[in-house]
CSV table of C-alpha atoms in Angstrom, one decimal:
chain,number,residue,atom,x,y,z
A,784,MET,CA,158.7,119.3,232.5
A,785,SER,CA,160.1,116.2,230.7
A,786,ALA,CA,163.1,117.1,228.6
A,787,PRO,CA,162.8,116.9,224.7
A,788,ALA,CA,164.2,113.7,223.1
A,789,ALA,CA,168.4,113.7,222.7
A,790,THR,CA,169.0,113.7,219.2
A,791,GLU,CA,172.8,113.2,218.9
A,792,LEU,CA,176.0,112.6,221.1
A,793,ARG,CA,179.6,114.1,220.0
A,794,VAL,CA,182.5,113.0,221.8
A,795,GLU,CA,185.9,114.3,222.2
A,796,PRO,CA,188.4,112.7,224.8
A,797,THR,CA,187.7,115.5,227.2
A,798,LEU,CA,184.3,116.7,226.3
A,799,LEU,CA,180.8,115.0,225.5
A,800,THR,CA,178.2,117.5,223.4
A,801,VAL,CA,174.6,116.4,223.7
A,802,HIS,CA,172.2,117.9,221.1
A,803,TRP,CA,168.6,117.8,222.0
A,804,SER,CA,165.5,117.8,219.5
A,805,ASP,CA,164.2,121.6,220.6
A,806,GLY,CA,167.8,122.8,219.5
A,807,THR,CA,169.5,122.9,223.2
A,808,VAL,CA,173.0,121.9,222.8
A,809,GLY,CA,174.9,120.9,226.3
A,810,GLU,CA,178.7,120.6,226.5
A,811,PHE,CA,179.9,118.7,229.4
A,812,ALA,CA,183.7,118.3,230.5
A,813,SER,CA,184.9,114.6,231.0
A,814,ILE,CA,186.1,115.5,234.4
A,815,TRP,CA,182.7,116.8,235.4
A,816,LEU,CA,180.6,113.9,233.9
A,817,ARG,CA,183.3,111.4,236.0
A,818,ASP,CA,182.6,113.6,239.2
A,819,ASN,CA,178.9,113.0,239.0
A,820,LEU,CA,178.4,109.5,238.2
A,821,ALA,CA,175.4,107.9,239.9
A,822,GLU,CA,177.3,105.0,240.8
A,823,ASP,CA,179.7,107.0,242.9
A,824,ARG,CA,176.9,107.8,245.4
A,825,ASP,CA,175.3,106.0,248.1
A,826,PRO,CA,171.8,104.8,246.8
A,827,HIS,CA,170.3,105.2,249.9
A,828,SER,CA,171.5,108.6,251.3
A,829,GLY,CA,172.7,110.0,247.8
A,830,GLN,CA,176.1,111.2,249.5
A,831,ARG,CA,179.2,110.8,247.6
A,832,LEU,CA,181.4,107.6,248.0
A,833,ILE,CA,184.6,109.4,246.5
A,834,ASP,CA,186.6,112.7,247.2
A,835,VAL,CA,187.7,114.6,244.3
A,836,ALA,CA,191.3,113.4,244.9
A,837,ASP,CA,190.2,109.9,243.8
A,838,LEU,CA,189.5,110.9,240.4
A,839,PRO,CA,191.9,110.6,237.5
A,840,ALA,CA,193.3,114.3,237.0
A,841,GLU,CA,192.1,114.1,233.1
A,842,PRO,CA,189.7,111.3,232.4
A,843,ARG,CA,189.1,110.6,228.9
A,844,ILE,CA,186.2,109.4,227.2
A,845,ARG,CA,186.4,106.4,224.8
A,846,SER,CA,182.9,106.6,223.3
A,847,ALA,CA,179.3,107.3,224.2
A,848,ALA,CA,176.2,106.5,222.9
A,849,LEU,CA,172.2,107.1,223.5
A,850,GLN,CA,170.9,104.2,225.7
A,851,GLY,CA,167.0,105.0,226.2
A,852,GLU,CA,166.8,107.9,228.2
A,853,SER,CA,170.4,108.0,229.4
A,854,ALA,CA,173.7,108.6,227.9
A,855,ALA,CA,176.3,105.7,228.4
A,856,ILE,CA,179.8,106.4,228.6
A,857,GLN,CA,182.8,104.2,228.4
A,858,TRP,CA,185.9,105.6,229.8
A,859,HIS,CA,189.8,104.6,229.0
A,860,ASP,CA,190.8,104.7,232.5
A,861,ASP,CA,187.7,103.0,233.8
A,862,ALA,CA,186.3,99.4,233.1
A,863,ARG,CA,183.1,100.7,234.0
A,864,THR,CA,180.0,102.2,232.0
A,865,GLY,CA,179.1,105.9,233.2
A,866,VAL,CA,175.7,106.3,232.9
A,867,LEU,CA,173.6,109.6,233.2
A,868,ALA,CA,170.1,110.6,232.9
A,869,LEU,CA,169.6,112.9,229.7
A,870,ASP,CA,166.8,114.7,231.5
A,871,TRP,CA,169.1,115.6,234.3
A,872,LEU,CA,172.2,116.8,231.8
A,873,TYR,CA,169.0,118.8,230.0
A,874,GLY,CA,168.4,120.5,233.3
A,875,CYS,CA,171.9,121.4,233.6
A,876,ALA,CA,172.3,122.6,229.8
A,877,ILE,CA,169.7,125.0,230.2
A,878,GLY,CA,170.1,126.3,233.7
A,879,ARG,CA,166.6,125.2,235.1
A,880,PRO,CA,166.3,126.1,238.6
A,881,GLN,CA,166.2,123.1,240.6
A,882,ARG,CA,163.5,124.4,243.0
A,883,PRO,CA,160.9,127.6,241.9
A,884,GLU,CA,161.2,129.1,245.4
A,885,LEU,CA,164.8,129.9,244.2
A,886,GLU,CA,163.4,132.1,241.4
A,887,ARG,CA,163.6,135.5,243.2
A,888,ARG,CA,161.0,138.2,242.3
A,889,ALA,CA,162.1,141.6,243.0
A,890,TRP,CA,159.7,144.4,244.1
A,891,LEU,CA,161.6,148.2,244.4
A,892,GLU,CA,158.4,150.2,243.9
A,893,GLY,CA,156.6,149.0,247.0
A,894,ALA,CA,154.6,151.8,247.2
A,895,ALA,CA,152.6,151.1,243.9
A,896,LEU,CA,151.9,147.6,245.5
A,897,ASP,CA,148.9,146.4,247.7
A,898,ALA,CA,149.9,144.0,250.4
A,899,ARG,CA,146.4,142.1,250.3
A,900,ARG,CA,146.4,141.9,246.4
A,901,ASP,CA,150.1,141.5,245.4
A,902,PHE,CA,151.6,139.1,248.0
A,903,ALA,CA,150.6,135.8,249.3
A,904,TRP,CA,147.9,135.1,251.9
A,905,LEU,CA,146.8,132.1,253.5
A,906,ALA,CA,144.1,131.4,256.3
A,907,TRP,CA,145.5,129.5,259.3
A,908,PRO,CA,142.8,126.9,258.9
A,909,LEU,CA,144.5,125.7,255.5
A,910,LEU,CA,148.3,126.3,256.6
A,911,ARG,CA,147.6,123.3,258.9
A,912,SER,CA,145.1,121.3,256.6
A,913,ASP,CA,146.0,121.9,253.2
A,914,GLU,CA,149.7,120.6,251.9
A,915,ALA,CA,149.2,122.1,248.7
A,916,ALA,CA,148.2,125.6,249.6
A,917,ARG,CA,150.9,125.9,252.2
A,918,LEU,CA,153.6,124.9,249.5
A,919,ALA,CA,152.0,127.5,247.6
A,920,TRP,CA,152.2,129.8,250.4
A,921,GLN,CA,155.7,129.0,251.3
A,922,THR,CA,157.0,129.2,247.7
A,923,ARG,CA,155.6,132.7,247.2
A,924,LEU,CA,157.4,133.6,250.6
A,925,LEU,CA,160.6,132.8,249.2
A,926,GLN,CA,160.0,134.3,246.0
A,927,ASP,CA,159.0,137.3,247.0
A,928,GLY,CA,160.9,137.4,250.8
A,929,LEU,CA,157.2,138.3,252.5
A,930,ALA,CA,154.0,136.6,252.6
A,931,PHE,CA,150.9,137.1,255.4
A,932,LEU,CA,149.0,134.4,257.1
A,933,ARG,CA,145.2,135.6,258.3
A,934,ASP,CA,142.9,134.5,261.4
A,935,VAL,CA,145.7,133.0,263.3
A,936,PRO,CA,144.2,132.5,266.9
A,937,ARG,CA,144.8,135.5,269.0
A,938,THR,CA,146.2,133.5,271.9
A,939,ASP,CA,149.6,133.6,273.6
A,940,GLY,CA,152.0,131.7,271.4
A,941,ALA,CA,149.8,130.7,268.9
A,942,ILE,CA,152.5,132.1,266.6
A,943,LEU,CA,154.8,129.2,267.4
A,944,ASP,CA,152.2,127.0,266.4
A,945,ALA,CA,152.0,128.5,262.9
A,946,MET,CA,156.1,128.8,262.6
A,947,GLY,CA,156.4,125.3,263.5
A,948,LEU,CA,154.7,124.4,260.6
A,949,VAL,CA,156.9,126.3,258.2
A,950,GLY,CA,160.5,125.7,259.7
A,951,ARG,CA,162.2,125.8,263.0
A,952,VAL,CA,161.9,128.5,265.6
A,953,ALA,CA,165.2,130.0,266.7
A,954,GLU,CA,165.9,130.7,270.6
A,955,THR,CA,167.7,133.9,271.1
A,956,ASN,CA,168.3,136.1,274.2
A,957,TYR,CA,164.9,137.3,273.5
A,958,GLY,CA,163.7,133.7,274.0
A,959,ARG,CA,161.6,131.5,271.5
A,960,LEU,CA,159.1,134.3,271.1
A,961,PHE,CA,159.1,137.9,272.1
A,962,ASP,CA,156.2,140.4,272.8
A,963,VAL,CA,156.5,143.7,270.6
A,964,ARG,CA,154.7,146.3,272.8
A,965,ALA,CA,155.3,149.8,274.4
A,966,VAL,CA,157.0,149.6,278.0
A,967,ALA,CA,158.9,152.0,280.2
A,968,GLN,CA,162.6,152.4,279.8
A,969,PRO,CA,162.8,149.6,277.0
A,970,GLU,CA,166.2,147.6,276.2
A,971,ASN,CA,165.0,147.9,272.5
A,972,LEU,CA,163.4,150.5,270.7
A,973,ALA,CA,161.0,148.1,269.1
A,974,TYR,CA,159.6,147.8,272.8
A,975,SER,CA,158.5,151.5,272.6
A,976,ASP,CA,155.9,153.6,270.5
A,977,ARG,CA,158.2,155.2,268.5
A,978,GLY,CA,158.2,154.9,264.6
A,979,LEU,CA,160.9,152.8,263.3
A,980,GLY,CA,162.6,153.4,260.5
A,981,LEU,CA,163.3,150.5,257.9
A,982,HIS,CA,166.1,148.1,259.0
A,983,LEU,CA,166.7,144.3,259.7
A,984,ASP,CA,167.0,142.5,262.9
A,985,ASN,CA,169.8,141.4,264.7
A,986,PRO,CA,172.7,142.3,262.6
A,987,TYR,CA,174.6,141.8,265.6
A,988,ARG,CA,174.3,138.1,265.6
A,989,GLU,CA,176.1,135.2,264.4
A,990,PRO,CA,174.2,133.9,262.2
A,991,VAL,CA,172.0,137.0,261.8
A,992,PRO,CA,167.9,135.3,262.0
A,993,GLY,CA,166.7,134.0,258.5
A,994,PHE,CA,163.4,134.9,259.0
A,995,GLN,CA,160.9,136.7,261.2
A,996,ALA,CA,157.4,136.4,262.0
A,997,LEU,CA,155.2,139.1,263.9
A,998,HIS,CA,151.6,138.1,264.7
A,999,THR,CA,148.7,140.8,265.7
A,1000,LEU,CA,147.4,140.1,269.0
A,1001,LEU,CA,146.1,143.7,269.1
A,1002,ALA,CA,146.3,146.3,266.8
A,1003,ALA,CA,146.6,149.9,267.6
A,1004,PRO,CA,143.2,151.6,265.9
A,1005,ASP,CA,145.3,154.9,265.2
A,1006,GLY,CA,149.1,154.4,264.1
A,1007,GLY,CA,151.5,151.3,264.2
A,1008,ASP,CA,151.2,150.5,260.7
A,1009,SER,CA,153.5,148.1,259.0
A,1010,LEU,CA,156.5,149.2,256.4
A,1011,PHE,CA,158.2,147.0,254.4
A,1012,ALA,CA,160.7,147.4,251.2
A,1013,ASP,CA,162.8,145.1,249.2
A,1014,GLY,CA,166.4,145.5,250.2
A,1015,PHE,CA,167.7,143.2,247.6
A,1016,ALA,CA,165.9,145.4,244.8
A,1017,LEU,CA,167.0,148.9,246.8
A,1018,ALA,CA,170.6,147.7,246.7
A,1019,ALA,CA,170.3,146.4,243.2
A,1020,HIS,CA,168.7,150.1,242.4
A,1021,LEU,CA,172.0,151.5,244.2
A,1022,ARG,CA,174.3,149.6,242.0
A,1023,GLU,CA,172.7,151.0,238.8
A,1024,THR,CA,172.5,154.4,240.1
A,1025,ALA,CA,175.6,154.7,242.2
A,1026,PRO,CA,177.9,151.9,241.3
A,1027,ASP,CA,181.0,153.4,243.4
A,1028,ASP,CA,178.8,154.2,246.5
A,1029,PHE,CA,177.6,150.6,246.1
A,1030,ALA,CA,180.7,149.0,245.8
A,1031,LEU,CA,182.0,150.7,249.2
A,1032,LEU,CA,179.0,149.2,251.0
A,1033,THR,CA,179.7,146.0,250.0
A,1034,ARG,CA,183.5,145.9,251.2
A,1035,THR,CA,183.8,147.8,254.3
A,1036,PRO,CA,182.8,146.1,257.4
A,1037,VAL,CA,180.4,147.8,259.8
A,1038,PRO,CA,180.3,146.9,263.5
A,1039,PHE,CA,176.8,146.0,265.0
A,1040,ARG,CA,176.1,145.9,268.9
A,1041,TYR,CA,173.3,145.0,271.4
A,1042,ARG,CA,173.8,145.0,274.9
A,1043,GLY,CA,171.1,144.4,277.2
A,1044,THR,CA,170.2,142.1,280.2
A,1045,GLY,CA,172.0,138.8,280.1
A,1046,ALA,CA,173.4,139.6,276.3
A,1047,ASP,CA,176.3,141.4,274.9
A,1048,LEU,CA,176.2,140.7,271.1
A,1049,TYR,CA,178.6,141.9,268.6
A,1050,ALA,CA,179.3,141.3,264.9
A,1051,GLU,CA,181.0,143.0,261.6
A,1052,ARG,CA,179.3,142.8,258.1
A,1053,PRO,CA,179.0,145.3,255.3
A,1054,LEU,CA,175.7,146.9,254.8
A,1055,ILE,CA,175.3,145.0,251.7
A,1056,GLU,CA,176.8,141.6,251.2
A,1057,LEU,CA,177.5,139.7,247.7
A,1058,SER,CA,177.7,136.2,246.9
A,1059,CYS,CA,180.8,134.6,245.5
A,1060,THR,CA,179.3,135.1,241.9
A,1061,GLY,CA,178.7,138.9,243.1
A,1062,GLY,CA,175.0,138.9,243.6
A,1063,ILE,CA,173.2,140.6,246.2
A,1064,SER,CA,173.0,137.9,248.9
A,1065,ALA,CA,172.3,139.8,252.0
A,1066,VAL,CA,171.8,143.7,253.7
A,1067,ALA,CA,172.1,144.4,257.1
A,1068,TYR,CA,170.9,148.1,257.8
A,1069,ASN,CA,170.1,148.9,261.2
A,1070,ASN,CA,170.7,152.3,262.2
A,1071,ARG,CA,169.9,151.5,265.9
A,1072,SER,CA,172.6,149.1,266.6
A,1073,ILE,CA,175.6,150.4,264.3
A,1074,GLN,CA,178.8,151.3,266.4
A,1075,PRO,CA,181.3,154.2,265.5
A,1076,LEU,CA,182.8,153.0,262.1
A,1077,ARG,CA,186.2,152.3,262.2
A,1078,LEU,CA,187.7,154.3,259.3
A,1079,PRO,CA,190.6,156.3,258.2
A,1080,ALA,CA,189.5,159.9,258.8
A,1081,ARG,CA,190.4,160.6,255.3
A,1082,ALA,CA,188.2,157.7,254.0
A,1083,CYS,CA,185.1,159.0,256.0
A,1084,ALA,CA,183.7,161.2,253.7
A,1085,ALA,CA,183.4,159.0,250.8
A,1086,TYR,CA,182.1,156.2,253.0
A,1087,TYR,CA,179.6,158.4,254.7
A,1088,ALA,CA,178.4,160.0,251.3
A,1089,ALA,CA,177.7,156.5,250.3
A,1090,TYR,CA,175.9,155.2,253.4
A,1091,ARG,CA,173.9,158.7,253.4
A,1092,ARG,CA,172.9,157.7,249.9
A,1093,PHE,CA,171.4,154.3,250.6
A,1094,ALA,CA,169.9,155.8,254.0
A,1095,LEU,CA,167.9,158.1,251.8
A,1096,LEU,CA,166.9,155.7,249.6
A,1097,LEU,CA,165.1,153.7,252.3
A,1098,ARG,CA,163.2,156.8,253.4
A,1099,GLU,CA,161.9,157.1,249.9
A,1100,ALA,CA,157.7,156.9,249.8
A,1101,ARG,CA,158.0,155.1,246.7
A,1102,PHE,CA,160.1,152.0,247.7
A,1103,GLN,CA,157.6,151.5,250.6
A,1104,LEU,CA,155.0,149.0,251.2
A,1105,ALA,CA,152.8,150.1,253.9
A,1106,THR,CA,150.1,148.2,255.3
A,1107,ARG,CA,147.7,147.4,258.6
A,1108,LEU,CA,148.0,144.3,260.2
A,1109,GLU,CA,144.8,143.8,261.6
A,1110,ASN,CA,143.9,141.4,264.7
A,1111,GLY,CA,144.7,138.0,264.1
A,1112,ASP,CA,147.1,138.6,261.0
A,1113,LEU,CA,150.8,137.6,260.8
A,1114,ALA,CA,153.8,138.8,258.4
A,1115,MET,CA,156.7,136.6,257.7
A,1116,PHE,CA,159.5,137.7,255.8
A,1117,ASP,CA,163.1,137.2,254.8
A,1118,ASN,CA,165.3,139.0,257.5
A,1119,ARG,CA,168.5,139.2,255.1
A,1120,ARG,CA,166.4,140.7,252.3
A,1121,VAL,CA,163.1,142.6,253.6
A,1122,LEU,CA,163.7,145.6,255.4
A,1123,HIS,CA,160.7,146.2,257.9
A,1124,GLY,CA,159.5,149.1,260.1
A,1125,ARG,CA,156.4,150.8,261.5
A,1126,SER,CA,154.4,154.1,262.2
A,1127,GLY,CA,154.3,155.6,265.3
A,1128,TYR,CA,151.7,155.4,267.7
A,1129,ALA,CA,150.3,156.8,271.0
A,1130,SER,CA,150.6,154.0,273.5
A,1131,ALA,CA,149.2,156.0,276.3
A,1132,ARG,CA,145.8,156.2,274.4
A,1133,HIS,CA,146.1,152.9,272.6
A,1134,ALA,CA,147.6,149.3,273.7
A,1135,ARG,CA,149.6,147.7,270.8
A,1136,HIS,CA,150.6,144.3,270.9
A,1137,LEU,CA,152.6,141.8,268.7
A,1138,GLN,CA,154.2,138.8,269.1
A,1139,GLY,CA,157.1,137.7,267.0
A,1140,CYS,CA,159.9,135.0,266.7
A,1141,TYR,CA,162.6,133.9,264.1
A,1142,VAL,CA,162.9,131.0,262.3
A,1143,THR,CA,166.1,129.6,260.7
A,1144,ARG,CA,166.6,130.0,257.2
A,1145,ASP,CA,167.8,126.6,256.1
A,1146,SER,CA,164.4,125.0,257.6
A,1147,VAL,CA,162.3,127.1,255.6
A,1148,TYR,CA,163.7,126.1,252.6
A,1149,SER,CA,164.1,122.3,254.0
A,1150,SER,CA,160.3,122.0,254.7
A,1151,THR,CA,159.6,123.6,251.3
A,1152,ALA,CA,161.7,120.9,249.3
A,1153,LEU,CA,160.2,118.4,251.5
A,1154,LEU,CA,156.3,119.4,250.9
A,1155,ARG,CA,157.1,119.3,247.1
A,1156,GLU,CA,158.8,116.1,247.1
A,1157,ARG,CA,155.9,114.6,248.9
A,1158,LEU,CA,153.2,116.2,246.9
A,1159,GLN,CA,155.0,115.7,243.4
A,1160,GLY,CA,156.2,112.3,244.6
A,1161,ARG,CA,159.7,112.8,243.6
A,1162,ALA,CA,163.0,114.6,244.6
A,1163,PRO,CA,163.0,118.4,244.0
């Protein structure tokens, strides 16, 4: 969408105000404008050629004028004319999301949703052959934190072929892919037939895997249903209903550990992580790998009350999206946002076999941006 026409520029020595025909007014500090001049970037790579220390401490605007689809700025301390695209300035003024996949969609009441109706599904052949369909699917994956594929070949390693189209598969101590099926004396309870409560994988790792995919090679006819919940929505619900408990969970480090053949992994992080602006950026709930908390005795009661409150939210059926993955179905989800689990099943009577892998976060966002750039013919 192109910006409306700019109608007026108003200049102060340290401020440029732009008026657009739709009533939008944008104010831009002179130091910010000077820091974002296109001529101070390499035309090929787009990378900056200067450092902030190279800028004048207080750049002053001499004058500014509308020049076609740009604003042309004259400076007191620079002979060059600074030219900034009005469309770009308009996007900055209205806070336009640079990429639609950053528009997160929360889904707190998971039980009211239907996985096959309310989330993105894409057939394996289209993932490979239709870039527009893949872009739409990946955009929904990043917005919802969860999306599904169908008709993925039920062959060993097919998940790697599918995920190779979406991002970069990460290799861990489990390998590039891992088999999720019941075995005797499992090193990880995921490799049993027990039901698993809602959790995120590998909070004991640095970095925590960004995305996880699970591909159903053989579904159990009874049990083994998949459970999902929006951890960000649950954390936001806790923030609204019990703000003191929420605050405790965001500022208290929790130790996580996994020890198995060839690996001893340890990391500390709060159960709920915040961004620099205070937004919820990650949840790290995994009751199986939490180690003894190192808290003063007198602080335990308050922390455990908050910890318990969050755990009880995860058990509420209304927050859980339950679905059955059929043979050939693949679920992909944001492993820092979407909690997952399963109902138990009787492995002595029925086999169940899934293959899984982890995909790096940056590679999924990158492939989505590059797809959009290629299809739209411009940078995202």
